[in-house]
N, CA, C and O atoms as a DFTB+ gen file, in Angstrom:
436 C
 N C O
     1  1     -14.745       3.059      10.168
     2  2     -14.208       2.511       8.947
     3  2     -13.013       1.612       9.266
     4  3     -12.322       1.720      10.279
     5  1     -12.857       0.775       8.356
     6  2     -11.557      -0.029       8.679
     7  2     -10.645       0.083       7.268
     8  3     -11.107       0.084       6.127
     9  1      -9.237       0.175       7.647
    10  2      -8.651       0.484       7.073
    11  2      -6.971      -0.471       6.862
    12  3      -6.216      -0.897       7.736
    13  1      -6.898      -0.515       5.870
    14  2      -5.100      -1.527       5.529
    15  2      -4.176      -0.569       5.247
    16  3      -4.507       0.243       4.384
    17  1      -3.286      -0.470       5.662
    18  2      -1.976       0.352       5.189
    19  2      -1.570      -0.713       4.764
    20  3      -1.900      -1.875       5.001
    21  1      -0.297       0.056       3.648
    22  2      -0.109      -0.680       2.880
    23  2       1.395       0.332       2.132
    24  3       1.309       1.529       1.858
    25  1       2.242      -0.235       1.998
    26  2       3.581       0.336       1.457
    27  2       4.323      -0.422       0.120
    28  3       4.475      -1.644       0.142
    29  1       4.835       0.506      -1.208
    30  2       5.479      -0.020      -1.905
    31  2       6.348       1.163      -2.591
    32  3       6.136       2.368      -2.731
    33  1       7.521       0.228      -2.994
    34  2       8.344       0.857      -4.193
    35  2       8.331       0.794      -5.389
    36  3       7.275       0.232      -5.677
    37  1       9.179       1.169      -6.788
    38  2       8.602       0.422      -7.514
    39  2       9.904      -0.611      -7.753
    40  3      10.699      -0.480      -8.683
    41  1       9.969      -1.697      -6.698
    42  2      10.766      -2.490      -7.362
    43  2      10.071      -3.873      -7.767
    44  3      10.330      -4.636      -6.835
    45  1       9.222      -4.629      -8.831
    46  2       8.559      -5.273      -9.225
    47  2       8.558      -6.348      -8.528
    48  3       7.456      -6.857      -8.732
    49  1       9.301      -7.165      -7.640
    50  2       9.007      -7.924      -6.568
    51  2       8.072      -7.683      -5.537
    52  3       7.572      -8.584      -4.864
    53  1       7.775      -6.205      -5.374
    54  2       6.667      -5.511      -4.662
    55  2       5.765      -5.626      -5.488
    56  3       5.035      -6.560      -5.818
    57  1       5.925      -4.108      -5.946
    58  2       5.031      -3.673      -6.752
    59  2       3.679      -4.439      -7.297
    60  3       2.459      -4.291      -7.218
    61  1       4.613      -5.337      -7.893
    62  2       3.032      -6.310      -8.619
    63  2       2.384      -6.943      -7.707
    64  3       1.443      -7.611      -8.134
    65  1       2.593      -6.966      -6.421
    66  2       1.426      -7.314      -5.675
    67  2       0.504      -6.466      -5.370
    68  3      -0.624      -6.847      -5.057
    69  1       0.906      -4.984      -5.424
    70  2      -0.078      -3.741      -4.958
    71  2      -1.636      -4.179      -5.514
    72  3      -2.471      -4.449      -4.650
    73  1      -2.050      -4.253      -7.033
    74  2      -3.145      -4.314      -7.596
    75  2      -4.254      -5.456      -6.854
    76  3      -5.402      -5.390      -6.414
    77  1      -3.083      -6.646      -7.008
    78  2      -3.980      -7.862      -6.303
    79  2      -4.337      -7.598      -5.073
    80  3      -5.510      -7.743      -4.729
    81  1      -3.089      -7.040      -3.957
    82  2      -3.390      -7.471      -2.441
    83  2      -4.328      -6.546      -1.944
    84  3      -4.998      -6.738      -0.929
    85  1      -4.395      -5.212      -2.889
    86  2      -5.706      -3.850      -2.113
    87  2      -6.743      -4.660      -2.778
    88  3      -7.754      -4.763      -2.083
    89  1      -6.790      -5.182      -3.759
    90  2      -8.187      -6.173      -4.161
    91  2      -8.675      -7.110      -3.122
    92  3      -9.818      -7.153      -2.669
    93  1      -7.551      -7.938      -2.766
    94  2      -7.956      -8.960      -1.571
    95  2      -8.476      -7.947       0.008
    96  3      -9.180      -8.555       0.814
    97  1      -8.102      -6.511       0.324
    98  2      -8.045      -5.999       1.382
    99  2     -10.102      -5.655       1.113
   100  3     -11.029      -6.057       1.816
   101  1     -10.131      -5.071       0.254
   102  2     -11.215      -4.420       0.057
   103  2     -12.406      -5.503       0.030
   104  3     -13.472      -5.195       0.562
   105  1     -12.240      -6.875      -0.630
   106  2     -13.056      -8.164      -0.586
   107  2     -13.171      -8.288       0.779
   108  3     -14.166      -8.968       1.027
   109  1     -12.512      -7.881       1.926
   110  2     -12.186      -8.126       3.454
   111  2     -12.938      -7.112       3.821
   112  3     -13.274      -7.188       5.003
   113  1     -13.365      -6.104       3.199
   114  2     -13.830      -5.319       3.770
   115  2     -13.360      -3.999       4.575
   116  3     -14.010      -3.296       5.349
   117  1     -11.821      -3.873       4.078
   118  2     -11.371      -2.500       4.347
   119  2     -10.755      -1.916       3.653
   120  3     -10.334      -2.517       2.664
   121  1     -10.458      -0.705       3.797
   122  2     -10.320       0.488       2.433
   123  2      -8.326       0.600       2.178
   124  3      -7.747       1.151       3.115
   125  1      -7.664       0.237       1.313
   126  2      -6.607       0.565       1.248
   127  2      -5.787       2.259       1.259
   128  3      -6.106       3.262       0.621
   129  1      -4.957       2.109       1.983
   130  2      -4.094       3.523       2.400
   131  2      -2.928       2.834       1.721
   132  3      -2.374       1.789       2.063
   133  1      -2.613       3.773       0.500
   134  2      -1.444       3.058       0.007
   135  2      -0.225       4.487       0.062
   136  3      -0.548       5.604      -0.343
   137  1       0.971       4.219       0.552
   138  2       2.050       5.052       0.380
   139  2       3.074       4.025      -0.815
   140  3       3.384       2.834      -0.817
   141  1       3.257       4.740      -1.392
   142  2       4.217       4.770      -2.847
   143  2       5.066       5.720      -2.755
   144  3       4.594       6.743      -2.258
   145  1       6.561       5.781      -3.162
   146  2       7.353       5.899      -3.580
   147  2       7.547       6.803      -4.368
   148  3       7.484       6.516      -5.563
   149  1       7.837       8.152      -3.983
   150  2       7.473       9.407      -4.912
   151  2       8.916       9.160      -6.031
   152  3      10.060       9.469      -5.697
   153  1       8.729       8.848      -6.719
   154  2      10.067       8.856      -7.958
   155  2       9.516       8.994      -8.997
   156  3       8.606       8.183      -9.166
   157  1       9.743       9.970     -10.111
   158  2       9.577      10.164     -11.388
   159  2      10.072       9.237     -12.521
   160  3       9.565       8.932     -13.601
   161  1      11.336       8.856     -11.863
   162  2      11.884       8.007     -13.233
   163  2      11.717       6.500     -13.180
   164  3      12.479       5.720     -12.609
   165  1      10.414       6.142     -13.978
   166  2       9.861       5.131     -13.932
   167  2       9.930       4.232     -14.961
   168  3       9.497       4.517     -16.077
   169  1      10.488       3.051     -14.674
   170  2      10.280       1.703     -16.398
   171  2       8.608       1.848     -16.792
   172  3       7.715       2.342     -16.103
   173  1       8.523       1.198     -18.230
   174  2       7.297       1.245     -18.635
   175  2       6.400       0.738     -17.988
   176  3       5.228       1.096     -17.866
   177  1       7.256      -0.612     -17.303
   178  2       6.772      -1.998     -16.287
   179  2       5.847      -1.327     -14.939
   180  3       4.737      -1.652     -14.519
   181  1       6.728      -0.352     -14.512
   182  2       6.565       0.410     -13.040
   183  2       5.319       1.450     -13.475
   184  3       4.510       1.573     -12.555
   185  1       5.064       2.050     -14.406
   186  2       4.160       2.923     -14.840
   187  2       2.913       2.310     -15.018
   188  3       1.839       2.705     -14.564
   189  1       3.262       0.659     -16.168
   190  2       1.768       0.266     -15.748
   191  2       1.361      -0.163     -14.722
   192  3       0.148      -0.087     -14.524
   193  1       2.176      -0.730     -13.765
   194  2       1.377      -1.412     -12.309
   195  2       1.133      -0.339     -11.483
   196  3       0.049      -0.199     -10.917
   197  1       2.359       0.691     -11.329
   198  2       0.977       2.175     -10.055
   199  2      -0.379       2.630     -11.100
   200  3      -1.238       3.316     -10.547
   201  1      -0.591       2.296     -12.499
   202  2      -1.546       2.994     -13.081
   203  2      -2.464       1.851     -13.123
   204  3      -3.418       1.988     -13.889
   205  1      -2.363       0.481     -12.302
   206  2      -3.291      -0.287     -12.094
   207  2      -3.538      -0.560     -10.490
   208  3      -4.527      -0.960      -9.876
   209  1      -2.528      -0.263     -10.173
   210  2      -2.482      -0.022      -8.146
   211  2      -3.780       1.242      -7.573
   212  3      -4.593       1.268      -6.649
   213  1      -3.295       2.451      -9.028
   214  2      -4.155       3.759      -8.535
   215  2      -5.821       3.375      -8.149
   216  3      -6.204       3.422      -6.980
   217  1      -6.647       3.034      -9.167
   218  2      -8.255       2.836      -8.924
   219  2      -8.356       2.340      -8.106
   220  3      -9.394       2.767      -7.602
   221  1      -7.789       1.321      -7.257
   222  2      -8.107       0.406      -6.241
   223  2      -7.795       0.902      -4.725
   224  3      -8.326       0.462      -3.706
   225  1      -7.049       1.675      -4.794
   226  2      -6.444       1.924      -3.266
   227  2      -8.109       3.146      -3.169
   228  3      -8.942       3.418      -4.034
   229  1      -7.978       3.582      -1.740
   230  2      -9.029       4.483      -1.586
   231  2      -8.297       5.682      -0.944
   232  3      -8.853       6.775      -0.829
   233  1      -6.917       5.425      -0.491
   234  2      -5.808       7.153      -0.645
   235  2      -4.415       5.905      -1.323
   236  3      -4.261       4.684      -1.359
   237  1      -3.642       7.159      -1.770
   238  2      -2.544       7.394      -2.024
   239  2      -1.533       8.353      -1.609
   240  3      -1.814       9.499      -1.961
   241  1      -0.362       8.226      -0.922
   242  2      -0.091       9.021      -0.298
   243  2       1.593       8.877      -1.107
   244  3       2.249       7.864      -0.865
   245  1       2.008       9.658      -1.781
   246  2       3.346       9.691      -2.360
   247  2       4.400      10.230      -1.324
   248  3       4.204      11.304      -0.754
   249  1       5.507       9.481      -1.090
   250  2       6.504       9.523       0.219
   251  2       7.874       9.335      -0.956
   252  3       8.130       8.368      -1.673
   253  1       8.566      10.596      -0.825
   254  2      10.075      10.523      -1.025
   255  2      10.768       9.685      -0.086
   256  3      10.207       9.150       0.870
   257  1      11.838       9.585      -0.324
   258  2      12.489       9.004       0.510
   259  2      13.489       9.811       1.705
   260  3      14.223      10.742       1.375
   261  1      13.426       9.461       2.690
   262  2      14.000      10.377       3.687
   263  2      15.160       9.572       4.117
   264  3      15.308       8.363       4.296
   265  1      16.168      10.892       4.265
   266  2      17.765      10.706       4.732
   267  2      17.544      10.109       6.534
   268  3      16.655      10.638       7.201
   269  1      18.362       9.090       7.113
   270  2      19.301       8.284       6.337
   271  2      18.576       7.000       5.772
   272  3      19.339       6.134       5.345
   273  1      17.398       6.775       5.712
   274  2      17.025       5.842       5.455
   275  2      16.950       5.548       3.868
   276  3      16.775       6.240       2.866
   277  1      17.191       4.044       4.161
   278  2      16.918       3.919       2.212
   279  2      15.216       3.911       1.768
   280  3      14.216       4.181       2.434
   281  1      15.349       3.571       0.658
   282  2      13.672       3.567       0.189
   283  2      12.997       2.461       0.679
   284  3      11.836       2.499       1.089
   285  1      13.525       1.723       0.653
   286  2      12.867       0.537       1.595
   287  2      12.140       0.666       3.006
   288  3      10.980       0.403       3.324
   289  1      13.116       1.115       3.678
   290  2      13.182       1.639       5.023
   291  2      12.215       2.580       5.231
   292  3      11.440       2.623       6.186
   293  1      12.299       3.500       4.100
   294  2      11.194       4.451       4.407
   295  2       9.952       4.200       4.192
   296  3       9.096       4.721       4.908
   297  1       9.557       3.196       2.970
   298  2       7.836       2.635       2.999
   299  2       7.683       2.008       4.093
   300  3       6.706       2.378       4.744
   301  1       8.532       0.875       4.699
   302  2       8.225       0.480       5.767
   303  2       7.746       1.581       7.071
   304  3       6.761       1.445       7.795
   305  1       8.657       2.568       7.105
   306  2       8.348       3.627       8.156
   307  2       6.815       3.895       7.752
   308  3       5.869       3.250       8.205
   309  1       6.736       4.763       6.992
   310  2       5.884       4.975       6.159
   311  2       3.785       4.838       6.329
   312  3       2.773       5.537       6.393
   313  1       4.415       2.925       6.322
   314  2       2.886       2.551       7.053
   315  2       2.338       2.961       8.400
   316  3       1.172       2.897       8.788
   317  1       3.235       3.324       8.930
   318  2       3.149       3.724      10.442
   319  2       2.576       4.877      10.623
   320  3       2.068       5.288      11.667
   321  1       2.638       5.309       9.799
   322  2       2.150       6.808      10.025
   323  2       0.477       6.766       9.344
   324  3      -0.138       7.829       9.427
   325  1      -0.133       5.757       8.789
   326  2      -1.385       5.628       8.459
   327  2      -2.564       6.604       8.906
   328  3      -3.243       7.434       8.302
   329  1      -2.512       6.118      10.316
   330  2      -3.789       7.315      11.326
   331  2      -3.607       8.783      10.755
   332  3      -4.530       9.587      10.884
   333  1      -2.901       8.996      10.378
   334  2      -2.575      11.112      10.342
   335  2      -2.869      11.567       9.036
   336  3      -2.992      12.787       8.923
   337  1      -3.091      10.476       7.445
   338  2      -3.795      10.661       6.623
   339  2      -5.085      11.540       6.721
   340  3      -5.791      11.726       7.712
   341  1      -5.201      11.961       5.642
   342  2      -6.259      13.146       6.075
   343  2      -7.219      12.473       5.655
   344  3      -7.225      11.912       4.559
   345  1      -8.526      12.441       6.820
   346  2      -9.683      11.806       6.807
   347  2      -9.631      10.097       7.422
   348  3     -10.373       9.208       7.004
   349  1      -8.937       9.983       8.126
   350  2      -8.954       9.016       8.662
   351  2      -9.709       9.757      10.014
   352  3      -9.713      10.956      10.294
   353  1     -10.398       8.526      10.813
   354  2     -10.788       9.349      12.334
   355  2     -10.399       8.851      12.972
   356  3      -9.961       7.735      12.693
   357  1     -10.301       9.457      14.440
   358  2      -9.866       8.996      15.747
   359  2     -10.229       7.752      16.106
   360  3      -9.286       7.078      16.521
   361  1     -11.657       7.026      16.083
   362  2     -12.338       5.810      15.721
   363  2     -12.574       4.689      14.925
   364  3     -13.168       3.620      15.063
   365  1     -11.405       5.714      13.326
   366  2     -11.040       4.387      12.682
   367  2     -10.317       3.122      13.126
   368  3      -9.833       3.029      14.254
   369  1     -10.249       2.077      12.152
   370  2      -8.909       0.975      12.952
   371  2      -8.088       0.917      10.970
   372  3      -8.289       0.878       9.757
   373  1      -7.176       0.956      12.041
   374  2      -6.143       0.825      10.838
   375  2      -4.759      -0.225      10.465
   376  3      -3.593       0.111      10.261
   377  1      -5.222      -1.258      10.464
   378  2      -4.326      -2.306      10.180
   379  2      -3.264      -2.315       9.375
   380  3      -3.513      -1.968       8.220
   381  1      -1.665      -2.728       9.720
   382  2      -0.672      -2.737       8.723
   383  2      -0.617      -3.818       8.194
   384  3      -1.495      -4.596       8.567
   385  1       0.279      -4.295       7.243
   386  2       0.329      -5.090       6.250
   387  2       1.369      -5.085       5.302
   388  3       1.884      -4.010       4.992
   389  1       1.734      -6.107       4.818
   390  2       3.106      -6.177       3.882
   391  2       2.178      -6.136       2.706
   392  3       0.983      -6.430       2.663
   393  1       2.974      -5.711       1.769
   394  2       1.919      -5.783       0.312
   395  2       2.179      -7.034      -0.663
   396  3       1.463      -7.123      -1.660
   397  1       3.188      -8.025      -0.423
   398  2       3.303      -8.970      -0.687
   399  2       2.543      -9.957       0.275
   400  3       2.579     -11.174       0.093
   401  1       1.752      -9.282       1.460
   402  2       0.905     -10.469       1.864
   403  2      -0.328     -10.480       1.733
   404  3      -1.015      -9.558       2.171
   405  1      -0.856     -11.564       1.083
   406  2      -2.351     -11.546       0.287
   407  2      -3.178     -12.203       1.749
   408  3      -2.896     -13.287       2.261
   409  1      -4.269     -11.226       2.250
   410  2      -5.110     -11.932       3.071
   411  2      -6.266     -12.843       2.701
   412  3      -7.132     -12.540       1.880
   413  1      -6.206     -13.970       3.365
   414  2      -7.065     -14.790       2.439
   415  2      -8.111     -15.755       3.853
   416  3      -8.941     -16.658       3.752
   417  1      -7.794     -15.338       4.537
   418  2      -8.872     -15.678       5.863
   419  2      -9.761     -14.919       6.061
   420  3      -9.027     -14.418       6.912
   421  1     -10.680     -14.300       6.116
   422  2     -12.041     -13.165       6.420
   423  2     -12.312     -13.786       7.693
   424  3     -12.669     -12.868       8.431
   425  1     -12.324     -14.831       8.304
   426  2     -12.344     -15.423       9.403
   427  2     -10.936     -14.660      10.421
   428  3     -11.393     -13.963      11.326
   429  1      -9.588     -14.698      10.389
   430  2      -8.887     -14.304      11.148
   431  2      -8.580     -12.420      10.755
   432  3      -7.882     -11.725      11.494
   433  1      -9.026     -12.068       9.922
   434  2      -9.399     -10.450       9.583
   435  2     -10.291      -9.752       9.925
   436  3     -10.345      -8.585       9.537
């Protein structure tokens, strides 16, 4: 299987790319691993885009944020840890990715 990691917060400069860019990953032909930002206290704004991020990814993996790092820091960490998702295999490939970057080559992917 091939696979995109993929990291966000909800700060809407991100965020609103989540829906589009696991759309563009999956047109490519691999399955989105998305880690989000475990926080409860959410704008209305932030509630509808993870509740349009959710159907599309194929995991979700909710990540608090860990001391000393800020939240930023930590989605970035975050993607790194992709392979250890449960149900990924030893034989998968698992590509990282900014979620503000839309892949649009299927040729260099």
């Amino acid at each position: 299987m091939k696979y995109v990691s993929l990291s966000t917060d909800a700060k809407p400069e991100y965020a609103i790319w989540a829906p589009l860019v696991q759309r563009f990953w999956r047109h490519l032909g691999y399955k989105p691993i998305l880690f989000v930002h475990a926080d409860e206290s959410r704008t209305p704004f932030e509630k509808y885009v993870f509740t349009e991020m959710e159907p599309v990814a194929d995991k979700i993996v909710y990540v608090p944020r860990v001391e000393p790092l800020s939240v930023g820091n930590t989605m970035r960490v975050a993607r790194l840890a992709a392979a250890s998702v449960a149900g990924i295999e030893p034989d998968d490939f698992v590509i990282t990715a900014d979620i503000d970057m839309a892949p649009i080559s299927r040729t260099f992917f």
